[in-house]
């Protein structure tokens, strides 16, 4: 993996990272917002220590462990990636409540247009802020966006110590099983 200086990472602040999307996906994974490493590389969940890619594989969504640079391969599995808030920041706590709400509105528009079977938001706090649902918990939600069902997954950031890679993979696998039933 390319090593970036602190100055190079800081220069990536506020950059936009293109979505990995297509119409009619099985699952559209939705991160909170791109981190600086993601913005610097242009690859989602690129920060070392982020458990998204290993958990995606451990849960059976992908047949092998993909690298962030292989993110386009997700489309061949009916999977995609977007974010609640498009702009990159060093930490999610740099985002305002207004950015989350506007991100939720734009995300709902995107989901209505792309029509994935499931929207999987990785991070219950981000989901609560974006959709003004303070009582949401990890798991399937009652909310639908058109015909798209919604599932909240644990945040795969290495900072999320409440979940191990194994327990995250179990939750991702619950979504995978539900997705297969749809």
CSV table of C-alpha atoms in Angstrom, one decimal:
chain,number,residue,atom,x,y,z
A,1,UNK,CA,0.0,0.0,0.0
A,2,UNK,CA,1.2,3.5,-0.8
A,3,UNK,CA,2.4,5.5,2.2
A,4,UNK,CA,1.2,9.1,2.4
A,5,UNK,CA,2.7,11.9,4.3
A,6,UNK,CA,0.5,13.8,6.8
A,7,UNK,CA,0.5,16.7,4.3
A,8,UNK,CA,-0.7,14.5,1.5
A,9,UNK,CA,-3.5,13.1,3.6
A,10,UNK,CA,-4.5,16.6,4.7
A,11,UNK,CA,-4.6,17.7,1.1
A,12,UNK,CA,-7.2,15.0,0.5
A,13,UNK,CA,-9.6,16.7,3.0
A,14,UNK,CA,-13.0,17.5,1.4
A,15,UNK,CA,-12.3,15.5,-1.8
A,16,UNK,CA,-15.1,13.4,-3.2
A,17,UNK,CA,-14.7,9.7,-3.9
A,18,UNK,CA,-16.8,8.2,-6.7
A,19,UNK,CA,-19.4,5.7,-5.7
A,20,UNK,CA,-19.2,2.1,-6.8
A,21,UNK,CA,-22.8,1.7,-8.0
A,22,UNK,CA,-25.1,0.2,-10.6
A,23,UNK,CA,-28.8,-0.1,-11.0
A,24,UNK,CA,-30.5,-3.0,-9.2
A,25,UNK,CA,-27.7,-4.1,-6.9
A,26,UNK,CA,-28.4,-6.8,-4.3
A,27,UNK,CA,-26.8,-4.6,-1.5
A,28,UNK,CA,-25.6,-1.0,-1.6
A,29,UNK,CA,-23.2,-0.6,1.4
A,30,UNK,CA,-23.2,3.0,2.7
A,31,UNK,CA,-20.3,4.3,4.8
A,32,UNK,CA,-20.5,7.4,6.9
A,33,UNK,CA,-18.1,9.5,4.8
A,34,UNK,CA,-14.7,9.0,3.2
A,35,UNK,CA,-11.7,9.2,5.4
A,36,UNK,CA,-8.5,10.9,4.3
A,37,UNK,CA,-6.8,7.7,3.2
A,38,UNK,CA,-9.9,6.8,1.1
A,39,UNK,CA,-9.9,10.2,-0.4
A,40,UNK,CA,-6.1,10.1,-1.1
A,41,UNK,CA,-6.4,6.7,-2.8
A,42,UNK,CA,-9.8,7.0,-4.3
A,43,UNK,CA,-10.7,3.6,-2.8
A,44,UNK,CA,-13.4,3.1,-0.2
A,45,UNK,CA,-12.5,1.8,3.2
A,46,UNK,CA,-8.8,2.1,2.4
A,47,UNK,CA,-7.5,2.9,5.8
A,48,UNK,CA,-5.4,0.1,7.3
A,49,UNK,CA,-7.2,-1.3,10.2
A,50,UNK,CA,-10.7,-0.7,8.7
A,51,UNK,CA,-12.4,-4.1,8.8
A,52,UNK,CA,-14.9,-3.7,5.9
A,53,UNK,CA,-13.0,-5.8,3.3
A,54,UNK,CA,-12.1,-8.7,5.7
A,55,UNK,CA,-15.7,-8.7,7.2
A,56,UNK,CA,-17.2,-8.7,3.7
A,57,UNK,CA,-15.2,-11.8,2.9
A,58,UNK,CA,-15.7,-13.5,6.3
A,59,UNK,CA,-19.5,-13.1,5.9
A,60,UNK,CA,-19.5,-14.7,2.5
A,61,UNK,CA,-20.4,-11.7,0.4
A,62,UNK,CA,-17.1,-12.1,-1.6
A,63,UNK,CA,-15.4,-15.4,-2.4
A,64,UNK,CA,-12.0,-14.0,-1.5
A,65,UNK,CA,-10.6,-11.0,0.4
A,66,UNK,CA,-10.6,-8.0,-1.9
A,67,UNK,CA,-8.2,-5.1,-1.6
A,68,UNK,CA,-9.7,-1.6,-1.6
A,69,UNK,CA,-8.1,-1.1,-5.0
A,70,UNK,CA,-10.3,-4.0,-6.3
A,71,UNK,CA,-13.5,-2.2,-5.3
A,72,UNK,CA,-15.0,-2.3,-8.8
A,73,UNK,CA,-15.1,-6.1,-8.6
A,74,UNK,CA,-17.9,-5.7,-6.1
A,75,UNK,CA,-20.3,-4.9,-8.9
A,76,UNK,CA,-19.8,-8.4,-10.3
A,77,UNK,CA,-21.2,-9.7,-7.0
A,78,UNK,CA,-24.2,-7.3,-7.1
A,79,UNK,CA,-22.7,-5.1,-4.4
A,80,UNK,CA,-21.8,-1.4,-4.3
A,81,UNK,CA,-20.5,1.3,-2.0
A,82,UNK,CA,-21.6,4.9,-1.4
A,83,UNK,CA,-21.5,7.3,1.6
A,84,UNK,CA,-24.0,9.3,3.7
A,85,UNK,CA,-21.8,12.4,3.4
A,86,UNK,CA,-19.7,12.7,0.3
A,87,UNK,CA,-16.9,14.9,1.5
A,88,UNK,CA,-13.7,13.5,3.1
A,89,UNK,CA,-12.7,14.3,6.6
A,90,UNK,CA,-10.2,12.9,9.1
A,91,UNK,CA,-13.0,11.9,11.5
A,92,UNK,CA,-16.7,11.5,11.3
A,93,UNK,CA,-17.2,13.8,14.3
A,94,UNK,CA,-16.1,16.7,11.9
A,95,UNK,CA,-19.5,16.4,10.2
A,96,UNK,CA,-22.4,18.6,11.1
A,97,UNK,CA,-25.9,17.5,11.9
A,98,UNK,CA,-27.0,19.4,8.8
A,99,UNK,CA,-24.5,17.4,6.7
A,100,UNK,CA,-25.9,14.2,8.0
A,101,UNK,CA,-29.5,15.2,7.3
A,102,UNK,CA,-28.7,16.5,3.8
A,103,UNK,CA,-26.7,13.3,3.2
A,104,UNK,CA,-29.7,11.2,4.2
A,105,UNK,CA,-31.9,13.1,1.8
A,106,UNK,CA,-29.5,12.7,-1.0
A,107,UNK,CA,-28.9,9.0,-0.2
A,108,UNK,CA,-32.7,8.4,-0.3
A,109,UNK,CA,-32.8,10.0,-3.8
A,110,UNK,CA,-29.8,7.9,-4.9
A,111,UNK,CA,-31.4,4.7,-3.6
A,112,UNK,CA,-34.7,5.6,-5.3
A,113,UNK,CA,-32.9,6.0,-8.5
A,114,UNK,CA,-30.6,2.9,-8.3
A,115,UNK,CA,-33.2,0.5,-6.6
A,116,UNK,CA,-30.9,-1.8,-4.7
A,117,UNK,CA,-32.6,-4.7,-2.9
A,118,UNK,CA,-31.0,-3.6,0.4
A,119,UNK,CA,-29.3,-0.4,1.6
A,120,UNK,CA,-26.8,-1.4,4.3
A,121,UNK,CA,-25.6,1.6,6.4
A,122,UNK,CA,-22.4,0.8,8.2
A,123,UNK,CA,-22.7,2.8,11.4
A,124,UNK,CA,-25.8,3.1,13.6
A,125,UNK,CA,-24.9,6.6,14.7
A,126,UNK,CA,-24.6,7.8,11.1
A,127,UNK,CA,-28.0,6.1,10.3
A,128,UNK,CA,-29.7,7.8,13.3
A,129,UNK,CA,-28.3,11.2,12.3
A,130,UNK,CA,-29.1,10.9,8.6
A,131,UNK,CA,-32.6,9.6,9.0
A,132,UNK,CA,-33.5,11.2,12.3
A,133,UNK,CA,-34.2,7.8,13.9
A,134,UNK,CA,-32.8,8.0,17.4
A,135,UNK,CA,-33.9,4.5,18.4
A,136,UNK,CA,-32.4,2.6,15.5
A,137,UNK,CA,-30.3,-0.4,16.4
A,138,UNK,CA,-28.0,-2.7,14.3
A,139,UNK,CA,-30.1,-5.0,12.2
A,140,UNK,CA,-33.0,-4.7,9.7
A,141,UNK,CA,-35.1,-1.5,9.9
A,142,UNK,CA,-38.7,-0.9,9.3
A,143,UNK,CA,-37.9,2.0,7.0
A,144,UNK,CA,-38.0,1.3,3.2
A,145,UNK,CA,-36.9,3.7,0.5
A,146,UNK,CA,-39.3,2.7,-2.3
A,147,UNK,CA,-38.9,-1.0,-2.5
A,148,UNK,CA,-35.4,-1.0,-1.0
A,149,UNK,CA,-35.2,-2.5,2.5
A,150,UNK,CA,-32.7,-1.0,5.0
A,151,UNK,CA,-30.3,-2.8,7.3
A,152,UNK,CA,-27.9,-1.1,9.8
A,153,UNK,CA,-24.5,-2.8,10.2
A,154,UNK,CA,-21.8,-2.0,12.7
A,155,UNK,CA,-19.2,0.5,11.7
A,156,UNK,CA,-16.1,-1.5,10.5
A,157,UNK,CA,-13.7,1.2,11.6
A,158,UNK,CA,-10.8,0.0,13.7
A,159,UNK,CA,-12.0,2.5,16.3
A,160,UNK,CA,-15.2,0.6,16.9
A,161,UNK,CA,-14.0,-1.6,19.7
A,162,UNK,CA,-17.6,-2.8,20.6
A,163,UNK,CA,-17.5,-5.2,17.6
A,164,UNK,CA,-14.8,-7.7,16.7
A,165,UNK,CA,-14.3,-8.8,13.1
A,166,UNK,CA,-16.0,-12.1,13.9
A,167,UNK,CA,-19.1,-10.5,15.5
A,168,UNK,CA,-19.3,-8.0,12.6
A,169,UNK,CA,-19.0,-10.9,10.1
A,170,UNK,CA,-22.0,-12.6,11.9
A,171,UNK,CA,-24.1,-9.5,11.4
A,172,UNK,CA,-23.0,-9.0,7.8
A,173,UNK,CA,-23.9,-12.7,7.3
A,174,UNK,CA,-27.4,-12.1,8.7
A,175,UNK,CA,-27.9,-9.5,6.0
A,176,UNK,CA,-26.5,-11.8,3.4
A,177,UNK,CA,-29.0,-14.5,4.4
A,178,UNK,CA,-31.9,-12.1,4.3
A,179,UNK,CA,-30.7,-10.8,0.9
A,180,UNK,CA,-30.7,-14.3,-0.4
A,181,UNK,CA,-34.3,-14.7,0.7
A,182,UNK,CA,-35.3,-11.6,-1.2
